[in-house]
Amino acid sequence: MDLFDNLPLASEDLRTAIAPGAVLLRGLGRADDAQMLAAAESVIAQLPLRHLQTPGGHTMSIQTTRCGSMGWVSEPGGYRYAPRNPGTRQPWPDIPPCLHDFAVRAAAQAGYPDFVPDSCLINQYLPGNKLGLHQDRDERDLRAPVVSLSLGLPATFLFGGLQRTGQTQRYRLAHGDVVVWGGPARLAFHGVLPVADGHHPLVGRRRINLTFRKVG
Ligand code: MD3
Ligand code: FE
C-alpha cells in the first residue's frame, strides 16, 4: 500500500466501453495532434475536401477526402470502395505514416492487435454540419474494426443499435478522442448531430474526423 494506490491509472481512466466491441479512448490523439492535423492537411492539399453526392442525389453537408490504397466513393449506383479516384483515374494519396501508425496503435490498445488500415476517410464539419444515422457496411472485411479520431470542435455522436429505429445513446467526442468500433458494434447505426459553433485553438472553426478502415 503506498500513497499512489488511490490514484486512478490514467490508461484505465481514459478508457470507456461504449458497447460490446466499442472502446472510447479519451484524448489518446492529443499528444500528437499538431503533427496529425498537418498530415491530414497534406492529404487535403493533394485531394481537396468536397461535398459528396449521396446515391439518392442529396449533397452531404460535410466535406470529404480520402487516402490509402482504397477510397470510399459515392455514386448514383451506390457506395463502394475503389483503388482509384473515378474523377481523375489517379490513385488516392498515401496514408501519412504518422496517421497510419497512430491507427495501428489505437486499435492494438483497444484489443485489435492485427489491425492494419488500407483506407482513411477524412470528414470536415463546419458549424451546423451533421451526418445522418447510417451503417458502415461497404468494407469487405467486417471483422476488422473502424478506428475514428476526432480533432477540433466537439460533436455529439449518436450510437444506436443494429436497426435504424431503436434507441440511440449520445456521446460527446472532443479534440483528440479516439473510438475503436469492432465486434458487435461494427454494424451499429451511428451519426453526428449538427456541430455547434465555436473555435478550437489548433484546428479553428471546424471539426475533422478521420476514420481508418481495413477494406480488405
Ligand atoms: C460506429 N464518421 O465516417 S466517427 C463515418 O464523426 C462516420 O465523422 C462519423 O460515421 C464522424 O462513417 C463518426 C465514429 C464512427 C465511425 C465509424 C463507425 C462510429 C462507427 C463504424 C461502425 C460503427
Ligand atoms: Fe459511419
JSON list of C-alpha atoms and ligand atoms in Angstrom, two decimals:
[
{"chain": "A", "resi": 1, "resn": "MET", "atom": "CA", "xyz": [0.00, 0.00, 0.00]},
{"chain": "A", "resi": 2, "resn": "ASP", "atom": "CA", "xyz": [1.55, 3.30, -0.93]},
{"chain": "A", "resi": 3, "resn": "LEU", "atom": "CA", "xyz": [0.47, 6.87, -1.43]},
{"chain": "A", "resi": 4, "resn": "PHE", "atom": "CA", "xyz": [-0.42, 6.31, -5.06]},
{"chain": "A", "resi": 5, "resn": "ASP", "atom": "CA", "xyz": [-2.86, 3.44, -4.60]},
{"chain": "A", "resi": 6, "resn": "ASN", "atom": "CA", "xyz": [-5.85, 5.75, -4.55]},
{"chain": "A", "resi": 7, "resn": "LEU", "atom": "CA", "xyz": [-4.94, 7.50, -7.78]},
{"chain": "A", "resi": 8, "resn": "PRO", "atom": "CA", "xyz": [-6.63, 6.15, -10.89]},
{"chain": "A", "resi": 9, "resn": "LEU", "atom": "CA", "xyz": [-4.37, 4.74, -13.55]},
{"chain": "A", "resi": 10, "resn": "ALA", "atom": "CA", "xyz": [-4.51, 7.20, -16.41]},
{"chain": "A", "resi": 11, "resn": "SER", "atom": "CA", "xyz": [-4.73, 4.48, -19.02]},
{"chain": "A", "resi": 12, "resn": "GLU", "atom": "CA", "xyz": [-7.78, 2.91, -17.33]},
{"chain": "A", "resi": 13, "resn": "ASP", "atom": "CA", "xyz": [-9.40, 6.21, -16.55]},
{"chain": "A", "resi": 14, "resn": "LEU", "atom": "CA", "xyz": [-9.38, 7.26, -20.21]},
{"chain": "A", "resi": 15, "resn": "ARG", "atom": "CA", "xyz": [-10.90, 4.04, -21.49]},
{"chain": "A", "resi": 16, "resn": "THR", "atom": "CA", "xyz": [-14.67, 3.74, -21.66]},
{"chain": "A", "resi": 17, "resn": "ALA", "atom": "CA", "xyz": [-16.56, 0.74, -23.03]},
{"chain": "A", "resi": 18, "resn": "ILE", "atom": "CA", "xyz": [-19.39, 2.27, -25.07]},
{"chain": "A", "resi": 19, "resn": "ALA", "atom": "CA", "xyz": [-20.88, -1.05, -26.07]},
{"chain": "A", "resi": 20, "resn": "PRO", "atom": "CA", "xyz": [-19.61, -4.59, -26.65]},
{"chain": "A", "resi": 21, "resn": "GLY", "atom": "CA", "xyz": [-16.77, -4.14, -29.17]},
{"chain": "A", "resi": 22, "resn": "ALA", "atom": "CA", "xyz": [-16.71, -0.32, -28.96]},
{"chain": "A", "resi": 23, "resn": "VAL", "atom": "CA", "xyz": [-13.98, 1.36, -26.89]},
{"chain": "A", "resi": 24, "resn": "LEU", "atom": "CA", "xyz": [-13.63, 5.11, -26.33]},
{"chain": "A", "resi": 25, "resn": "LEU", "atom": "CA", "xyz": [-10.02, 6.22, -25.70]},
{"chain": "A", "resi": 26, "resn": "ARG", "atom": "CA", "xyz": [-10.48, 9.77, -24.47]},
{"chain": "A", "resi": 27, "resn": "GLY", "atom": "CA", "xyz": [-7.74, 12.14, -25.54]},
{"chain": "A", "resi": 28, "resn": "LEU", "atom": "CA", "xyz": [-5.44, 9.49, -26.99]},
{"chain": "A", "resi": 29, "resn": "GLY", "atom": "CA", "xyz": [-4.81, 11.69, -30.04]},
{"chain": "A", "resi": 30, "resn": "ARG", "atom": "CA", "xyz": [-3.93, 14.84, -28.12]},
{"chain": "A", "resi": 31, "resn": "ALA", "atom": "CA", "xyz": [-0.20, 14.18, -27.74]},
{"chain": "A", "resi": 32, "resn": "ASP", "atom": "CA", "xyz": [0.42, 14.20, -31.49]},
{"chain": "A", "resi": 33, "resn": "ASP", "atom": "CA", "xyz": [-2.45, 16.47, -32.50]},
{"chain": "A", "resi": 34, "resn": "ALA", "atom": "CA", "xyz": [-0.46, 19.10, -34.39]},
{"chain": "A", "resi": 35, "resn": "GLN", "atom": "CA", "xyz": [1.50, 16.52, -36.38]},
{"chain": "A", "resi": 36, "resn": "MET", "atom": "CA", "xyz": [-1.63, 14.55, -37.23]},
{"chain": "A", "resi": 37, "resn": "LEU", "atom": "CA", "xyz": [-3.55, 17.68, -38.23]},
{"chain": "A", "resi": 38, "resn": "ALA", "atom": "CA", "xyz": [-0.67, 18.69, -40.51]},
{"chain": "A", "resi": 39, "resn": "ALA", "atom": "CA", "xyz": [-0.73, 15.19, -42.02]},
{"chain": "A", "resi": 40, "resn": "ALA", "atom": "CA", "xyz": [-4.48, 15.47, -42.64]},
{"chain": "A", "resi": 41, "resn": "GLU", "atom": "CA", "xyz": [-3.90, 18.89, -44.23]},
{"chain": "A", "resi": 42, "resn": "SER", "atom": "CA", "xyz": [-1.28, 17.35, -46.53]},
{"chain": "A", "resi": 43, "resn": "VAL", "atom": "CA", "xyz": [-3.88, 14.86, -47.78]},
{"chain": "A", "resi": 44, "resn": "ILE", "atom": "CA", "xyz": [-6.39, 17.71, -48.24]},
{"chain": "A", "resi": 45, "resn": "ALA", "atom": "CA", "xyz": [-3.76, 19.62, -50.26]},
{"chain": "A", "resi": 46, "resn": "GLN", "atom": "CA", "xyz": [-3.37, 16.60, -52.57]},
{"chain": "A", "resi": 47, "resn": "LEU", "atom": "CA", "xyz": [-7.10, 15.87, -52.87]},
{"chain": "A", "resi": 48, "resn": "PRO", "atom": "CA", "xyz": [-9.29, 18.77, -51.74]},
{"chain": "A", "resi": 49, "resn": "LEU", "atom": "CA", "xyz": [-12.28, 18.36, -49.46]},
{"chain": "A", "resi": 50, "resn": "ARG", "atom": "CA", "xyz": [-15.58, 18.37, -51.26]},
{"chain": "A", "resi": 51, "resn": "HIS", "atom": "CA", "xyz": [-19.26, 17.74, -50.69]},
{"chain": "A", "resi": 52, "resn": "LEU", "atom": "CA", "xyz": [-20.12, 14.26, -51.96]},
{"chain": "A", "resi": 53, "resn": "GLN", "atom": "CA", "xyz": [-23.47, 13.49, -53.52]},
{"chain": "A", "resi": 54, "resn": "THR", "atom": "CA", "xyz": [-25.38, 10.59, -51.99]},
{"chain": "A", "resi": 55, "resn": "PRO", "atom": "CA", "xyz": [-26.63, 7.91, -54.38]},
{"chain": "A", "resi": 56, "resn": "GLY", "atom": "CA", "xyz": [-30.09, 9.39, -53.72]},
{"chain": "A", "resi": 57, "resn": "GLY", "atom": "CA", "xyz": [-28.96, 12.73, -55.20]},
{"chain": "A", "resi": 58, "resn": "HIS", "atom": "CA", "xyz": [-28.58, 14.68, -51.94]},
{"chain": "A", "resi": 59, "resn": "THR", "atom": "CA", "xyz": [-25.50, 16.78, -51.24]},
{"chain": "A", "resi": 60, "resn": "MET", "atom": "CA", "xyz": [-23.82, 15.94, -47.94]},
{"chain": "A", "resi": 61, "resn": "SER", "atom": "CA", "xyz": [-23.32, 18.91, -45.59]},
{"chain": "A", "resi": 62, "resn": "ILE", "atom": "CA", "xyz": [-19.88, 17.64, -44.52]},
{"chain": "A", "resi": 63, "resn": "GLN", "atom": "CA", "xyz": [-16.87, 17.75, -46.84]},
{"chain": "A", "resi": 64, "resn": "THR", "atom": "CA", "xyz": [-14.79, 14.67, -47.50]},
{"chain": "A", "resi": 65, "resn": "THR", "atom": "CA", "xyz": [-11.48, 13.46, -48.84]},
{"chain": "A", "resi": 66, "resn": "ARG", "atom": "CA", "xyz": [-9.67, 10.14, -48.56]},
{"chain": "A", "resi": 67, "resn": "CYS", "atom": "CA", "xyz": [-6.32, 8.39, -48.73]},
{"chain": "A", "resi": 68, "resn": "GLY", "atom": "CA", "xyz": [-4.98, 4.86, -48.79]},
{"chain": "A", "resi": 69, "resn": "SER", "atom": "CA", "xyz": [-4.96, 2.05, -51.32]},
{"chain": "A", "resi": 70, "resn": "MET", "atom": "CA", "xyz": [-8.76, 2.04, -51.34]},
{"chain": "A", "resi": 71, "resn": "GLY", "atom": "CA", "xyz": [-11.01, 5.11, -51.26]},
{"chain": "A", "resi": 72, "resn": "TRP", "atom": "CA", "xyz": [-14.69, 5.43, -50.49]},
{"chain": "A", "resi": 73, "resn": "VAL", "atom": "CA", "xyz": [-16.78, 6.56, -53.45]},
{"chain": "A", "resi": 74, "resn": "SER", "atom": "CA", "xyz": [-20.40, 7.67, -53.61]},
{"chain": "A", "resi": 75, "resn": "GLU", "atom": "CA", "xyz": [-22.04, 7.35, -57.00]},
{"chain": "A", "resi": 76, "resn": "PRO", "atom": "CA", "xyz": [-25.57, 7.23, -58.42]},
{"chain": "A", "resi": 77, "resn": "GLY", "atom": "CA", "xyz": [-25.25, 3.42, -58.38]},
{"chain": "A", "resi": 78, "resn": "GLY", "atom": "CA", "xyz": [-24.40, 3.33, -54.66]},
{"chain": "A", "resi": 79, "resn": "TYR", "atom": "CA", "xyz": [-21.42, 3.44, -52.34]},
{"chain": "A", "resi": 80, "resn": "ARG", "atom": "CA", "xyz": [-18.26, 1.44, -52.94]},
{"chain": "A", "resi": 81, "resn": "TYR", "atom": "CA", "xyz": [-14.52, 1.38, -52.37]},
{"chain": "A", "resi": 82, "resn": "ALA", "atom": "CA", "xyz": [-12.29, 1.88, -55.39]},
{"chain": "A", "resi": 83, "resn": "PRO", "atom": "CA", "xyz": [-8.47, 1.73, -55.87]},
{"chain": "A", "resi": 84, "resn": "ARG", "atom": "CA", "xyz": [-8.53, 4.94, -57.92]},
{"chain": "A", "resi": 85, "resn": "ASN", "atom": "CA", "xyz": [-10.36, 8.24, -57.87]},
{"chain": "A", "resi": 86, "resn": "PRO", "atom": "CA", "xyz": [-13.03, 7.77, -60.57]},
{"chain": "A", "resi": 87, "resn": "GLY", "atom": "CA", "xyz": [-12.92, 11.50, -61.36]},
{"chain": "A", "resi": 88, "resn": "THR", "atom": "CA", "xyz": [-9.19, 11.63, -62.16]},
{"chain": "A", "resi": 89, "resn": "ARG", "atom": "CA", "xyz": [-8.33, 7.92, -62.58]},
{"chain": "A", "resi": 90, "resn": "GLN", "atom": "CA", "xyz": [-5.43, 8.60, -60.19]},
{"chain": "A", "resi": 91, "resn": "PRO", "atom": "CA", "xyz": [-4.61, 6.51, -57.14]},
{"chain": "A", "resi": 92, "resn": "TRP", "atom": "CA", "xyz": [-5.61, 8.09, -53.83]},
{"chain": "A", "resi": 93, "resn": "PRO", "atom": "CA", "xyz": [-2.99, 9.93, -51.74]},
{"chain": "A", "resi": 94, "resn": "ASP", "atom": "CA", "xyz": [-0.98, 7.69, -49.40]},
{"chain": "A", "resi": 95, "resn": "ILE", "atom": "CA", "xyz": [-1.99, 7.49, -45.75]},
{"chain": "A", "resi": 96, "resn": "PRO", "atom": "CA", "xyz": [0.62, 9.64, -43.96]},
{"chain": "A", "resi": 97, "resn": "PRO", "atom": "CA", "xyz": [2.82, 7.35, -41.84]},
{"chain": "A", "resi": 98, "resn": "CYS", "atom": "CA", "xyz": [2.09, 9.16, -38.56]},
{"chain": "A", "resi": 99, "resn": "LEU", "atom": "CA", "xyz": [-1.66, 8.64, -39.08]},
{"chain": "A", "resi": 100, "resn": "HIS", "atom": "CA", "xyz": [-1.25, 5.02, -40.13]},
{"chain": "A", "resi": 101, "resn": "ASP", "atom": "CA", "xyz": [0.94, 4.27, -37.09]},
{"chain": "A", "resi": 102, "resn": "PHE", "atom": "CA", "xyz": [-1.47, 6.02, -34.78]},
{"chain": "A", "resi": 103, "resn": "ALA", "atom": "CA", "xyz": [-4.43, 3.96, -36.03]},
{"chain": "A", "resi": 104, "resn": "VAL", "atom": "CA", "xyz": [-2.47, 0.72, -35.61]},
{"chain": "A", "resi": 105, "resn": "ARG", "atom": "CA", "xyz": [-1.53, 1.66, -32.02]},
{"chain": "A", "resi": 106, "resn": "ALA", "atom": "CA", "xyz": [-5.06, 2.75, -31.12]},
{"chain": "A", "resi": 107, "resn": "ALA", "atom": "CA", "xyz": [-6.56, -0.49, -32.43]},
{"chain": "A", "resi": 108, "resn": "ALA", "atom": "CA", "xyz": [-3.98, -2.55, -30.52]},
{"chain": "A", "resi": 109, "resn": "GLN", "atom": "CA", "xyz": [-4.81, -0.67, -27.31]},
{"chain": "A", "resi": 110, "resn": "ALA", "atom": "CA", "xyz": [-8.48, -1.48, -27.86]},
{"chain": "A", "resi": 111, "resn": "GLY", "atom": "CA", "xyz": [-7.81, -5.19, -28.32]},
{"chain": "A", "resi": 112, "resn": "TYR", "atom": "CA", "xyz": [-7.30, -5.44, -32.09]},
{"chain": "A", "resi": 113, "resn": "PRO", "atom": "CA", "xyz": [-3.57, -6.21, -32.41]},
{"chain": "A", "resi": 114, "resn": "ASP", "atom": "CA", "xyz": [-3.73, -7.26, -36.07]},
{"chain": "A", "resi": 115, "resn": "PHE", "atom": "CA", "xyz": [-5.45, -4.15, -37.46]},
{"chain": "A", "resi": 116, "resn": "VAL", "atom": "CA", "xyz": [-3.67, -2.65, -40.47]},
{"chain": "A", "resi": 117, "resn": "PRO", "atom": "CA", "xyz": [-5.74, 0.05, -42.23]},
{"chain": "A", "resi": 118, "resn": "ASP", "atom": "CA", "xyz": [-5.70, 0.38, -46.01]},
{"chain": "A", "resi": 119, "resn": "SER", "atom": "CA", "xyz": [-8.15, 3.28, -46.19]},
{"chain": "A", "resi": 120, "resn": "CYS", "atom": "CA", "xyz": [-8.71, 6.57, -44.36]},
{"chain": "A", "resi": 121, "resn": "LEU", "atom": "CA", "xyz": [-11.75, 8.78, -44.78]},
{"chain": "A", "resi": 122, "resn": "ILE", "atom": "CA", "xyz": [-11.40, 12.41, -43.71]},
{"chain": "A", "resi": 123, "resn": "ASN", "atom": "CA", "xyz": [-14.61, 14.31, -42.92]},
{"chain": "A", "resi": 124, "resn": "GLN", "atom": "CA", "xyz": [-14.71, 18.05, -42.19]},
{"chain": "A", "resi": 125, "resn": "TYR", "atom": "CA", "xyz": [-17.67, 19.50, -40.29]},
{"chain": "A", "resi": 126, "resn": "LEU", "atom": "CA", "xyz": [-18.23, 23.25, -40.27]},
{"chain": "A", "resi": 127, "resn": "PRO", "atom": "CA", "xyz": [-20.65, 24.60, -37.63]},
{"chain": "A", "resi": 128, "resn": "GLY", "atom": "CA", "xyz": [-24.13, 23.28, -38.42]},
{"chain": "A", "resi": 129, "resn": "ASN", "atom": "CA", "xyz": [-22.91, 20.31, -40.46]},
{"chain": "A", "resi": 130, "resn": "LYS", "atom": "CA", "xyz": [-24.19, 16.87, -39.47]},
{"chain": "A", "resi": 131, "resn": "LEU", "atom": "CA", "xyz": [-24.17, 13.24, -40.52]},
{"chain": "A", "resi": 132, "resn": "GLY", "atom": "CA", "xyz": [-27.41, 11.26, -40.53]},
{"chain": "A", "resi": 133, "resn": "LEU", "atom": "CA", "xyz": [-27.79, 7.83, -38.97]},
{"chain": "A", "resi": 134, "resn": "HIS", "atom": "CA", "xyz": [-26.14, 5.18, -41.12]},
{"chain": "A", "resi": 135, "resn": "GLN", "atom": "CA", "xyz": [-24.23, 1.89, -41.02]},
{"chain": "A", "resi": 136, "resn": "ASP", "atom": "CA", "xyz": [-20.71, 1.39, -42.39]},
{"chain": "A", "resi": 137, "resn": "ARG", "atom": "CA", "xyz": [-21.05, -1.81, -44.36]},
{"chain": "A", "resi": 138, "resn": "ASP", "atom": "CA", "xyz": [-19.18, -1.23, -47.63]},
{"chain": "A", "resi": 139, "resn": "GLU", "atom": "CA", "xyz": [-15.93, -2.74, -46.33]},
{"chain": "A", "resi": 140, "resn": "ARG", "atom": "CA", "xyz": [-15.29, -6.32, -47.40]},
{"chain": "A", "resi": 141, "resn": "ASP", "atom": "CA", "xyz": [-13.77, -7.43, -44.10]},
{"chain": "A", "resi": 142, "resn": "LEU", "atom": "CA", "xyz": [-16.30, -6.61, -41.40]},
{"chain": "A", "resi": 143, "resn": "ARG", "atom": "CA", "xyz": [-14.24, -8.44, -38.76]},
{"chain": "A", "resi": 144, "resn": "ALA", "atom": "CA", "xyz": [-11.78, -5.53, -38.84]},
{"chain": "A", "resi": 145, "resn": "PRO", "atom": "CA", "xyz": [-12.71, -2.58, -36.60]},
{"chain": "A", "resi": 146, "resn": "VAL", "atom": "CA", "xyz": [-13.04, 1.06, -37.63]},
{"chain": "A", "resi": 147, "resn": "VAL", "atom": "CA", "xyz": [-10.76, 3.49, -35.75]},
{"chain": "A", "resi": 148, "resn": "SER", "atom": "CA", "xyz": [-12.03, 7.08, -35.52]},
{"chain": "A", "resi": 149, "resn": "LEU", "atom": "CA", "xyz": [-10.02, 10.14, -34.45]},
{"chain": "A", "resi": 150, "resn": "SER", "atom": "CA", "xyz": [-11.77, 13.44, -33.76]},
{"chain": "A", "resi": 151, "resn": "LEU", "atom": "CA", "xyz": [-9.96, 16.78, -34.00]},
{"chain": "A", "resi": 152, "resn": "GLY", "atom": "CA", "xyz": [-11.19, 20.33, -33.39]},
{"chain": "A", "resi": 153, "resn": "LEU", "atom": "CA", "xyz": [-14.70, 21.33, -32.34]},
{"chain": "A", "resi": 154, "resn": "PRO", "atom": "CA", "xyz": [-16.58, 18.82, -30.19]},
{"chain": "A", "resi": 155, "resn": "ALA", "atom": "CA", "xyz": [-19.59, 16.95, -31.54]},
{"chain": "A", "resi": 156, "resn": "THR", "atom": "CA", "xyz": [-22.45, 14.89, -30.19]},
{"chain": "A", "resi": 157, "resn": "PHE", "atom": "CA", "xyz": [-22.16, 11.41, -31.60]},
{"chain": "A", "resi": 158, "resn": "LEU", "atom": "CA", "xyz": [-25.26, 9.19, -31.82]},
{"chain": "A", "resi": 159, "resn": "PHE", "atom": "CA", "xyz": [-24.80, 5.49, -31.28]},
{"chain": "A", "resi": 160, "resn": "GLY", "atom": "CA", "xyz": [-27.73, 3.20, -32.00]},
{"chain": "A", "resi": 161, "resn": "GLY", "atom": "CA", "xyz": [-28.35, -0.47, -32.43]},
{"chain": "A", "resi": 162, "resn": "LEU", "atom": "CA", "xyz": [-28.39, -2.83, -35.37]},
{"chain": "A", "resi": 163, "resn": "GLN", "atom": "CA", "xyz": [-31.69, -1.37, -36.57]},
{"chain": "A", "resi": 164, "resn": "ARG", "atom": "CA", "xyz": [-32.20, 2.22, -37.67]},
{"chain": "A", "resi": 165, "resn": "THR", "atom": "CA", "xyz": [-35.24, 2.73, -35.48]},
{"chain": "A", "resi": 166, "resn": "GLY", "atom": "CA", "xyz": [-34.03, 1.73, -31.98]},
{"chain": "A", "resi": 167, "resn": "GLN", "atom": "CA", "xyz": [-32.84, 3.91, -29.09]},
{"chain": "A", "resi": 168, "resn": "THR", "atom": "CA", "xyz": [-29.66, 5.93, -29.54]},
{"chain": "A", "resi": 169, "resn": "GLN", "atom": "CA", "xyz": [-27.06, 6.81, -26.93]},
{"chain": "A", "resi": 170, "resn": "ARG", "atom": "CA", "xyz": [-25.23, 10.15, -27.10]},
{"chain": "A", "resi": 171, "resn": "TYR", "atom": "CA", "xyz": [-21.52, 10.68, -26.58]},
{"chain": "A", "resi": 172, "resn": "ARG", "atom": "CA", "xyz": [-19.54, 13.87, -26.77]},
{"chain": "A", "resi": 173, "resn": "LEU", "atom": "CA", "xyz": [-16.50, 13.42, -28.97]},
{"chain": "A", "resi": 174, "resn": "ALA", "atom": "CA", "xyz": [-13.90, 16.11, -28.31]},
{"chain": "A", "resi": 175, "resn": "HIS", "atom": "CA", "xyz": [-10.49, 17.01, -29.70]},
{"chain": "A", "resi": 176, "resn": "GLY", "atom": "CA", "xyz": [-8.15, 14.02, -29.54]},
{"chain": "A", "resi": 177, "resn": "ASP", "atom": "CA", "xyz": [-10.83, 11.46, -28.71]},
{"chain": "A", "resi": 178, "resn": "VAL", "atom": "CA", "xyz": [-10.48, 8.08, -30.37]},
{"chain": "A", "resi": 179, "resn": "VAL", "atom": "CA", "xyz": [-13.11, 5.38, -30.71]},
{"chain": "A", "resi": 180, "resn": "VAL", "atom": "CA", "xyz": [-12.46, 1.86, -31.93]},
{"chain": "A", "resi": 181, "resn": "TRP", "atom": "CA", "xyz": [-15.55, 0.13, -33.27]},
{"chain": "A", "resi": 182, "resn": "GLY", "atom": "CA", "xyz": [-15.40, -3.59, -33.70]},
{"chain": "A", "resi": 183, "resn": "GLY", "atom": "CA", "xyz": [-17.17, -6.81, -32.91]},
{"chain": "A", "resi": 184, "resn": "PRO", "atom": "CA", "xyz": [-20.92, -6.43, -32.42]},
{"chain": "A", "resi": 185, "resn": "ALA", "atom": "CA", "xyz": [-20.61, -2.61, -32.60]},
{"chain": "A", "resi": 186, "resn": "ARG", "atom": "CA", "xyz": [-19.18, -2.71, -36.11]},
{"chain": "A", "resi": 187, "resn": "LEU", "atom": "CA", "xyz": [-22.59, -2.68, -37.81]},
{"chain": "A", "resi": 188, "resn": "ALA", "atom": "CA", "xyz": [-24.36, -0.38, -35.35]},
{"chain": "A", "resi": 189, "resn": "PHE", "atom": "CA", "xyz": [-26.20, 2.65, -36.75]},
{"chain": "A", "resi": 190, "resn": "HIS", "atom": "CA", "xyz": [-24.47, 5.91, -35.89]},
{"chain": "A", "resi": 191, "resn": "GLY", "atom": "CA", "xyz": [-24.47, 9.59, -36.78]},
{"chain": "A", "resi": 192, "resn": "VAL", "atom": "CA", "xyz": [-23.41, 13.07, -35.70]},
{"chain": "A", "resi": 193, "resn": "LEU", "atom": "CA", "xyz": [-25.71, 15.93, -34.56]},
{"chain": "A", "resi": 194, "resn": "PRO", "atom": "CA", "xyz": [-25.17, 19.41, -36.05]},
{"chain": "A", "resi": 195, "resn": "VAL", "atom": "CA", "xyz": [-21.84, 20.74, -34.77]},
{"chain": "A", "resi": 196, "resn": "ALA", "atom": "CA", "xyz": [-22.16, 23.83, -32.56]},
{"chain": "A", "resi": 197, "resn": "ASP", "atom": "CA", "xyz": [-20.27, 26.96, -33.49]},
{"chain": "A", "resi": 198, "resn": "GLY", "atom": "CA", "xyz": [-17.01, 27.57, -31.73]},
{"chain": "A", "resi": 199, "resn": "HIS", "atom": "CA", "xyz": [-13.29, 27.92, -32.20]},
{"chain": "A", "resi": 200, "resn": "HIS", "atom": "CA", "xyz": [-10.57, 25.42, -31.45]},
{"chain": "A", "resi": 201, "resn": "PRO", "atom": "CA", "xyz": [-7.10, 26.86, -30.78]},
{"chain": "A", "resi": 202, "resn": "LEU", "atom": "CA", "xyz": [-5.32, 24.40, -33.10]},
{"chain": "A", "resi": 203, "resn": "VAL", "atom": "CA", "xyz": [-7.98, 23.38, -35.63]},
{"chain": "A", "resi": 204, "resn": "GLY", "atom": "CA", "xyz": [-10.07, 26.55, -35.89]},
{"chain": "A", "resi": 205, "resn": "ARG", "atom": "CA", "xyz": [-13.79, 26.76, -36.59]},
{"chain": "A", "resi": 206, "resn": "ARG", "atom": "CA", "xyz": [-14.34, 23.18, -37.69]},
{"chain": "A", "resi": 207, "resn": "ARG", "atom": "CA", "xyz": [-14.29, 19.53, -36.67]},
{"chain": "A", "resi": 208, "resn": "ILE", "atom": "CA", "xyz": [-12.21, 16.99, -38.56]},
{"chain": "A", "resi": 209, "resn": "ASN", "atom": "CA", "xyz": [-12.91, 13.29, -38.18]},
{"chain": "A", "resi": 210, "resn": "LEU", "atom": "CA", "xyz": [-10.61, 10.62, -39.56]},
{"chain": "A", "resi": 211, "resn": "THR", "atom": "CA", "xyz": [-11.78, 7.04, -39.85]},
{"chain": "A", "resi": 212, "resn": "PHE", "atom": "CA", "xyz": [-9.30, 4.26, -40.55]},
{"chain": "A", "resi": 213, "resn": "ARG", "atom": "CA", "xyz": [-10.58, 1.07, -42.11]},
{"chain": "A", "resi": 214, "resn": "LYS", "atom": "CA", "xyz": [-9.39, -2.23, -43.48]},
{"chain": "A", "resi": 215, "resn": "VAL", "atom": "CA", "xyz": [-11.38, -2.56, -46.64]},
{"chain": "A", "resi": 216, "resn": "GLY", "atom": "CA", "xyz": [-9.72, -5.88, -47.45]},
{"chain": "B", "resi": 1, "resn": "MD3", "atom": "C1", "xyz": [-19.58, 3.01, -35.44]},
{"chain": "B", "resi": 1, "resn": "MD3", "atom": "N1", "xyz": [-17.99, 9.28, -39.20]},
{"chain": "B", "resi": 1, "resn": "MD3", "atom": "O1", "xyz": [-17.08, 8.24, -41.46]},
{"chain": "B", "resi": 1, "resn": "MD3", "atom": "S1", "xyz": [-16.91, 8.72, -36.25]},
{"chain": "B", "resi": 1, "resn": "MD3", "atom": "C2", "xyz": [-18.07, 7.68, -40.97]},
{"chain": "B", "resi": 1, "resn": "MD3", "atom": "O2", "xyz": [-17.68, 11.79, -36.86]},
{"chain": "B", "resi": 1, "resn": "MD3", "atom": "C3", "xyz": [-18.64, 8.24, -39.73]},
{"chain": "B", "resi": 1, "resn": "MD3", "atom": "O3", "xyz": [-17.39, 11.80, -38.98]},
{"chain": "B", "resi": 1, "resn": "MD3", "atom": "C4", "xyz": [-18.51, 9.97, -38.06]},
{"chain": "B", "resi": 1, "resn": "MD3", "atom": "O4", "xyz": [-19.61, 7.76, -39.27]},
{"chain": "B", "resi": 1, "resn": "MD3", "atom": "C5", "xyz": [-17.79, 11.27, -37.95]},
{"chain": "B", "resi": 1, "resn": "MD3", "atom": "O5", "xyz": [-18.60, 6.69, -41.43]},
{"chain": "B", "resi": 1, "resn": "MD3", "atom": "C6", "xyz": [-18.47, 9.18, -36.82]},
{"chain": "B", "resi": 1, "resn": "MD3", "atom": "C7", "xyz": [-17.38, 7.35, -35.29]},
{"chain": "B", "resi": 1, "resn": "MD3", "atom": "C8", "xyz": [-17.68, 6.07, -36.03]},
{"chain": "B", "resi": 1, "resn": "MD3", "atom": "C9", "xyz": [-17.08, 5.77, -37.23]},
{"chain": "B", "resi": 1, "resn": "MD3", "atom": "C10", "xyz": [-17.32, 4.57, -37.83]},
{"chain": "B", "resi": 1, "resn": "MD3", "atom": "C11", "xyz": [-18.16, 3.63, -37.24]},
{"chain": "B", "resi": 1, "resn": "MD3", "atom": "C12", "xyz": [-18.50, 5.17, -35.45]},
{"chain": "B", "resi": 1, "resn": "MD3", "atom": "C13", "xyz": [-18.76, 3.95, -36.04]},
{"chain": "B", "resi": 1, "resn": "MD3", "atom": "C14", "xyz": [-18.40, 2.38, -37.81]},
{"chain": "B", "resi": 1, "resn": "MD3", "atom": "C15", "xyz": [-19.20, 1.46, -37.19]},
{"chain": "B", "resi": 1, "resn": "MD3", "atom": "C16", "xyz": [-19.81, 1.78, -36.00]},
{"chain": "B", "resi": 2, "resn": "FE", "atom": "FE", "xyz": [-20.01, 5.88, -40.27]}
]
